[in-house]
CSV table of C-alpha atoms in Angstrom, one decimal:
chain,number,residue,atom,x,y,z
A,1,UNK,CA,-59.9,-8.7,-1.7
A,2,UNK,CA,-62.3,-11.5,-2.2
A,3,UNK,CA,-62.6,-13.0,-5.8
A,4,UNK,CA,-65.1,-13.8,-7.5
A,5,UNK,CA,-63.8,-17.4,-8.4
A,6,UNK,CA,-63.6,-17.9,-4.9
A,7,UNK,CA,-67.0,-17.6,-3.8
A,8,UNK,CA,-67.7,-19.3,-6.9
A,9,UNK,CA,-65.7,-22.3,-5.3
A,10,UNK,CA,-67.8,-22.2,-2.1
A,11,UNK,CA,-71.3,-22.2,-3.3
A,12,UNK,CA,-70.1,-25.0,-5.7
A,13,UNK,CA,-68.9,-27.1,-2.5
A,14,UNK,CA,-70.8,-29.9,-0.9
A,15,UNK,CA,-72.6,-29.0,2.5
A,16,UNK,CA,-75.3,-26.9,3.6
A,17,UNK,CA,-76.8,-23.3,2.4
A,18,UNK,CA,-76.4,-21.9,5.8
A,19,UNK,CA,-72.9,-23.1,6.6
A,20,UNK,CA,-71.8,-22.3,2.9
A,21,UNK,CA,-73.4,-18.5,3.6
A,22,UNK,CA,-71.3,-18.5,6.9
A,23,UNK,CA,-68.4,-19.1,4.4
A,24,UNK,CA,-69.1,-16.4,2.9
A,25,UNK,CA,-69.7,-14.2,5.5
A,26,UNK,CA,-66.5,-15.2,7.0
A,27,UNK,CA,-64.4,-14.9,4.0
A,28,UNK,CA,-65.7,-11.5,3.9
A,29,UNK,CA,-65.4,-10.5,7.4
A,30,UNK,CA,-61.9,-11.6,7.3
A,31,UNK,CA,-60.8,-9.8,4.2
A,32,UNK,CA,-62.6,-6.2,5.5
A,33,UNK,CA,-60.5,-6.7,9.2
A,34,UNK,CA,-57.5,-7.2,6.3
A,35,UNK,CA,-58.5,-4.3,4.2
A,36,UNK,CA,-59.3,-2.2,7.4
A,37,UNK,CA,-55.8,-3.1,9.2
A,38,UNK,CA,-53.8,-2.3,6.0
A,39,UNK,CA,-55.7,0.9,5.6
A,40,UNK,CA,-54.8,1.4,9.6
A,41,UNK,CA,-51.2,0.8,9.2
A,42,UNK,CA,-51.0,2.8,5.9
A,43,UNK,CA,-52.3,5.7,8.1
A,44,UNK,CA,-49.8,5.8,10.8
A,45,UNK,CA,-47.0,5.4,7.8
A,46,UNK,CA,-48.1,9.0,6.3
A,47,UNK,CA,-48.8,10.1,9.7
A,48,UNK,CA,-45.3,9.3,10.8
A,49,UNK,CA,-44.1,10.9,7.4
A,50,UNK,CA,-45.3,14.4,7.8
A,51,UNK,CA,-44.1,14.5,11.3
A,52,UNK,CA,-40.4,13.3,10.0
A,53,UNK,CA,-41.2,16.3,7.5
A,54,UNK,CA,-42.6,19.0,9.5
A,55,UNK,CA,-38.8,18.5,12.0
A,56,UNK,CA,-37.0,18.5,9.0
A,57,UNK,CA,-38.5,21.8,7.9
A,58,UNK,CA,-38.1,22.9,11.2
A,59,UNK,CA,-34.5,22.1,11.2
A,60,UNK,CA,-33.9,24.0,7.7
A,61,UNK,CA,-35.9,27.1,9.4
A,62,UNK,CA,-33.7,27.1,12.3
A,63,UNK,CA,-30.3,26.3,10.3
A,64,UNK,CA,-31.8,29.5,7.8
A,65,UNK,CA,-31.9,31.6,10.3
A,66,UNK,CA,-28.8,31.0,12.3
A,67,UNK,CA,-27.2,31.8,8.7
A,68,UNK,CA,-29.0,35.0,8.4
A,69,UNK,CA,-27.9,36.0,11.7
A,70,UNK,CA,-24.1,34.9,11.5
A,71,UNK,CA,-24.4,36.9,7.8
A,72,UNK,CA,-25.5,40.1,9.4
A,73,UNK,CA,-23.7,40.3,12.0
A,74,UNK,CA,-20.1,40.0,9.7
A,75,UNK,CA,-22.0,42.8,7.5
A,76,UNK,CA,-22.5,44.4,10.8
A,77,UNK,CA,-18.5,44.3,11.8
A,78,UNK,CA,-17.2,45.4,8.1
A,79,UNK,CA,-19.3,48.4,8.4
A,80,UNK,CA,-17.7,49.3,11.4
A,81,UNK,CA,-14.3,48.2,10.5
A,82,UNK,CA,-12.2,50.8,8.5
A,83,UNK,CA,-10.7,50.5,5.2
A,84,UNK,CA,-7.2,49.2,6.5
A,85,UNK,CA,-8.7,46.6,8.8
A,86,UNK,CA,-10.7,45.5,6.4
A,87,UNK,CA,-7.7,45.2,4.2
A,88,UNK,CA,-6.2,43.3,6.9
A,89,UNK,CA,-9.6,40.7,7.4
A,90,UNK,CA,-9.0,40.0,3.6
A,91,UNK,CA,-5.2,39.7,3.5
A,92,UNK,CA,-5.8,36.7,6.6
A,93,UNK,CA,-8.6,35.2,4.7
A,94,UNK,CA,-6.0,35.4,1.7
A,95,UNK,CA,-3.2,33.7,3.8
A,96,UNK,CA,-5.4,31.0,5.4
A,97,UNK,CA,-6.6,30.1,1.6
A,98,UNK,CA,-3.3,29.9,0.9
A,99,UNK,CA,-1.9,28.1,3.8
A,100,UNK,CA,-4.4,25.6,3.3
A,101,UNK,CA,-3.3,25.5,-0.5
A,102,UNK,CA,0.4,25.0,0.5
A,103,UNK,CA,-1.0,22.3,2.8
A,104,UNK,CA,-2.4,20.5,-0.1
A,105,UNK,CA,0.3,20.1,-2.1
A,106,UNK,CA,2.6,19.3,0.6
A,107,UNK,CA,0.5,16.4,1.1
A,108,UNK,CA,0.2,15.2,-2.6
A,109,UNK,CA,3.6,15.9,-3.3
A,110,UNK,CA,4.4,13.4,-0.1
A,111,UNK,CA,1.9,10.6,-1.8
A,112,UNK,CA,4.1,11.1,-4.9
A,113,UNK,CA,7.0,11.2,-3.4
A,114,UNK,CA,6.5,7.8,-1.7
A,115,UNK,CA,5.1,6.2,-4.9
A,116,UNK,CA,8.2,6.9,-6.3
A,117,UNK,CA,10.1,5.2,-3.5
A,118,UNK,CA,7.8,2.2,-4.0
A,119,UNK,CA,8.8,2.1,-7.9
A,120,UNK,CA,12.5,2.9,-7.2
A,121,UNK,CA,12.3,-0.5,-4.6
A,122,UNK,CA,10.3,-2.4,-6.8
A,123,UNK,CA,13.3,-1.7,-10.1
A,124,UNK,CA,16.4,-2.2,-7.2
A,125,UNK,CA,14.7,-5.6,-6.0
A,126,UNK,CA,13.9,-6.6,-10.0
A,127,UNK,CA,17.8,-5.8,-10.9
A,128,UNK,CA,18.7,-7.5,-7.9
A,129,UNK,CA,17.1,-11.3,-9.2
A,130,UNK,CA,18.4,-10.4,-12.6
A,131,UNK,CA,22.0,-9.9,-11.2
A,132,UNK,CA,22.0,-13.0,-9.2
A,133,UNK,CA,20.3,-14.7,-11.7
A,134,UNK,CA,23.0,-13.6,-14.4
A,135,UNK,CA,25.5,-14.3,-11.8
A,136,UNK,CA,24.4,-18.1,-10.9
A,137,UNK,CA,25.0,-18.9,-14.5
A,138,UNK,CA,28.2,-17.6,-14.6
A,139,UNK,CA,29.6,-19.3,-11.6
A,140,UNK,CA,28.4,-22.7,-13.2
A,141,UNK,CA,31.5,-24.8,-12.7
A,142,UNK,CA,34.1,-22.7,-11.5
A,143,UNK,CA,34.6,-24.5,-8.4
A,144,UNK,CA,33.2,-21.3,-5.9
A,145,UNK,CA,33.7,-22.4,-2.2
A,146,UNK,CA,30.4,-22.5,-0.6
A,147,UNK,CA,31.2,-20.5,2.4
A,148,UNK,CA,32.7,-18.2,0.0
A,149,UNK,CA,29.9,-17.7,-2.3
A,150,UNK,CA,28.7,-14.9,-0.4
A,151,UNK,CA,31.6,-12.9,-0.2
A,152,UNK,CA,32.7,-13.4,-4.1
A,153,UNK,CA,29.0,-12.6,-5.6
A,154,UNK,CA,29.7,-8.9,-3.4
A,155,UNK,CA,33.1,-9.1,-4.9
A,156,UNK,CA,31.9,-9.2,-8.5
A,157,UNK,CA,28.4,-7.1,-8.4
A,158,UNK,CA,29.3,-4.8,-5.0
A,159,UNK,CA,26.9,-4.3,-2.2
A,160,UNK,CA,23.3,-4.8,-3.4
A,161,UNK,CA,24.3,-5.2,-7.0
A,162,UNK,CA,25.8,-1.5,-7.2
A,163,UNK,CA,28.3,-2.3,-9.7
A,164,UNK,CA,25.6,-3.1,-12.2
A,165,UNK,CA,22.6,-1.4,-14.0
A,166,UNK,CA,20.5,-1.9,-17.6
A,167,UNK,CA,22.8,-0.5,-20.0
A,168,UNK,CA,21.3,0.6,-23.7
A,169,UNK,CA,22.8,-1.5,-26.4
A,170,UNK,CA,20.6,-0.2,-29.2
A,171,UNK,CA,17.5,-1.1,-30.7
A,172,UNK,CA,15.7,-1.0,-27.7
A,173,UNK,CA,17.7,-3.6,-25.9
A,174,UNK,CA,19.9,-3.5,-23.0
A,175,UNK,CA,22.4,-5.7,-21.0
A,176,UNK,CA,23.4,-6.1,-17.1
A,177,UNK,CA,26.9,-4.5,-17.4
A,178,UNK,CA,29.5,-1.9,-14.9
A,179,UNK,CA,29.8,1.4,-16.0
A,180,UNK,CA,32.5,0.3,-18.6
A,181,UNK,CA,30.6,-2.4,-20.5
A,182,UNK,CA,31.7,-5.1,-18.3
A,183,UNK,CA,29.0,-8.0,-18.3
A,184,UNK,CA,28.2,-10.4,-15.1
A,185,UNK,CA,29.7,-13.3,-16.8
A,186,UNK,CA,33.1,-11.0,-17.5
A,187,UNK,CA,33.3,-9.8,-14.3
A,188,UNK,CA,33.4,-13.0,-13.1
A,189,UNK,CA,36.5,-14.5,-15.2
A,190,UNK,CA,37.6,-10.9,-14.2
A,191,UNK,CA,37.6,-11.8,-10.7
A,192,UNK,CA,38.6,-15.4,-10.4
A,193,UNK,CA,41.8,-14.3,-11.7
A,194,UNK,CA,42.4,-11.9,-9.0
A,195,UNK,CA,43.9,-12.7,-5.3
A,196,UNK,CA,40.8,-13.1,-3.3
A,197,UNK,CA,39.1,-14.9,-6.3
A,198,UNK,CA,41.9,-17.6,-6.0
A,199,UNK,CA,40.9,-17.8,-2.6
A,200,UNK,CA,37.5,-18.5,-3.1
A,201,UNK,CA,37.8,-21.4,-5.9
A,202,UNK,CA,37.9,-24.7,-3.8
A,203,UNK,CA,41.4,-26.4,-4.1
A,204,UNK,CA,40.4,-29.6,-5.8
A,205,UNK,CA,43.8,-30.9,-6.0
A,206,UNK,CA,43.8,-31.7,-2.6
A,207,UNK,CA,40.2,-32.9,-1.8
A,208,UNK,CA,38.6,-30.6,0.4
A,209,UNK,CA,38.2,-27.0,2.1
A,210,UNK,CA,39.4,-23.8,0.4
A,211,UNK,CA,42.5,-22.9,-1.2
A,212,UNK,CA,44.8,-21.4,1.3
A,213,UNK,CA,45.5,-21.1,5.2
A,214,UNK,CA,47.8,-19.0,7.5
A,215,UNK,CA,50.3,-19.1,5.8
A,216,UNK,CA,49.2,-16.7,2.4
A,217,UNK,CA,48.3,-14.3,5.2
A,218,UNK,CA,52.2,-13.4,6.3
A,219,UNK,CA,54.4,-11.0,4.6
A,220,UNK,CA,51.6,-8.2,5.5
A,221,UNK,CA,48.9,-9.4,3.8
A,222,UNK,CA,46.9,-9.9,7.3
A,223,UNK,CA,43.4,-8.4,6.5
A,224,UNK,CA,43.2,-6.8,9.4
A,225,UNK,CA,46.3,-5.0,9.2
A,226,UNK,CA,45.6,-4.0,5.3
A,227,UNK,CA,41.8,-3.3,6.9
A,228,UNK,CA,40.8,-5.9,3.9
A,229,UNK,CA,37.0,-5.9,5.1
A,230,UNK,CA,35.4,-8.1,2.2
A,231,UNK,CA,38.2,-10.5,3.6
A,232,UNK,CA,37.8,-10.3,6.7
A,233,UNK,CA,33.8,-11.3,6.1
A,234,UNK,CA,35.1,-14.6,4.4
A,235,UNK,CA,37.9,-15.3,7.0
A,236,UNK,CA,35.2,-15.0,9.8
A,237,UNK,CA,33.1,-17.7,7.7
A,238,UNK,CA,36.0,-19.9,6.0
A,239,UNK,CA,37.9,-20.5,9.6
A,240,UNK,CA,36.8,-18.4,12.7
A,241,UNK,CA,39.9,-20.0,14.8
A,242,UNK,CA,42.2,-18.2,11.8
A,243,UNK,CA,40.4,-15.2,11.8
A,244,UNK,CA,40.4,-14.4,16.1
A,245,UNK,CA,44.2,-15.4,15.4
A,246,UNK,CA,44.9,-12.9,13.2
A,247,UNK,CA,42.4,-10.2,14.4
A,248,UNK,CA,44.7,-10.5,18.1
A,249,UNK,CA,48.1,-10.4,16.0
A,250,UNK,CA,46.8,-6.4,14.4
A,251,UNK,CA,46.1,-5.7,17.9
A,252,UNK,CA,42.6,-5.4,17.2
C-alpha cells in the first residue's frame, strides 16, 4: 500500500507537475496490480482449501459408511448364529488375543534376554583385563619364556580366566581369587613351582631358550602319550621339530 510519506517524497522532488503526477499515478497503478494479484492468489489458496476439504469429507463419508456396513452385517451373522457358535466366535477371538499376548512377551522376553547376554559379555571381558592385568604384575621378574607366556597365563587363570571371579572380602570390597581364596599373584608362585612351571621359566644359567629339551620328555612323560594338551600347545610353540618327533613316537 502506498504511504503517505512516499508521495510526500515525490511532490517534494525536483521536476515537473505533470511528470511528478505520472509518479503518482504510477506508484499507484503499480501497488493496485499488487493489491489485485495478492488478493487473486489469496483466492485460489481458499479455493484450493475447500476443495482439499470437501474430498476429505468425502473420504470420512465413505470410510463411515463402509463401517456401518461391515458393523451390520457381523450383527447380521450373530443373529443367525446360535448360542454355541457364538460361543465358539468368542473363544477364537479369545485365543487370537491371547496368541497375540503370548507373542508379545515372547518378544520382550527375547530383548531381555539378549540384554542380559550383552551385560554378562561386557562383566566376562571386564574380569578378563582385570585378570591379565593382575596377572602381568605378578609375572614381573620371574623369568617367563616368551613363547611360553601364553600357555602359563592358561596354566594359572584357566581358559578365559575361569579359574577366577570377584570374591567378597567384606566391607564392600572384593579380590580376584579361585574358589579357595587363591589370589593371581599366589597362584602364580603356586605354579612356578610345579613341573610345567619349571618349564616355562627361561634357563638363565645357560644364556638362552627354555629350560629343558628331549630329554625331560622320556620315562613316559611324552605329552602325547599322557594326552598332556596345555603341553602339547607350548611344545608346538617352544620347538615344532621336538613336538612332530614326539607326536610320531605316541603313534599319533
Amino acid at each position: 500500500m502506498v504511504e503517505k510519506e512516499q508521495l510526500q517524497e515525490i511532490l517534494n522532488a525536483e521536476g515537473e507537475l505533470d511528470a511528478k503526477i505520472d509518479t503518482i499515478i504510477n506508484t499507484y497503478q503499480e501497488d493496485f496490480d499488487a493489491q489485485l494479484n495478492a488478493l487473486k492468489a489469496n483466492k485460489e489458496a481458499i479455493k484450493q482449501e475447500k476443495t482439499d476439504e470437501i474430498a476429505k469429507r468425502h473420504t470420512v463419508e465413505k470410510e463411515r459408511d463402509a463401517l456401518k456396513e461391515a458393523n451390520n452385517k457381523l450383527e447380521k451373522q450373530l443373529k443367525e448364529l446360535a448360542p454355541e457358535e457364538m460361543q465358539k466366535v468368542y473363544d477364537a477371538k479369545l485365543q487370537e488375543a491371547a496368541n497375540l499376548y503370548a507373542g508379545q512377551i515372547s518378544e520382550l522376553q527375547k530383548t531381555i534376554d539378549e540384554q542380559k547376554n550383552k551385560i554378562a559379555e561386557g562383566e566376562k571381558a571386564q574380569l578378563r583385563n582385570e585378570c591379565m592385568a593382575e596377572f602381568n604384575k605378578a609375572i614381573q621378574g620371574a623369568n617367563i619364556a616368551p613363547d611360553s607366556l601364553e600357555a602359563f597365563s592358561a596354566f594359572v587363570l584357566g581358559e578365559d580366566c575361569a579359574k577366577f571371579a570377584r570374591r567378597p572380602i567384606g566391607d564392600g570390597k572384593s579380590i580376584l581369587a579361585t574358589k579357595n581364596g587363591l589370589s593371581i599373584k599366589q597362584a602364580v608362585e603356586e605354579a612356578r613351582q610345579t613341573t610345567f612351571g619349571k618349564n616355562c621359566i627361561l634357563n638363565t644359567s645357560t644364556g638362552g631358550g627354555a629350560e629343558g629339551g628331549s630329554n625331560r620328555y622320556g620315562n613316559g612323560n611324552n605329552p602325547f602319550v599322557t594326552n598332556n594338551k596345555t603341553e602339547q600347545a607350548l611344545l608346538k610353540v617352544r620347538d615344532p621339530q621336538l613336538y612332530e618327533a614326539l607326536k610320531r613316537q605316541a603313534g599319533r
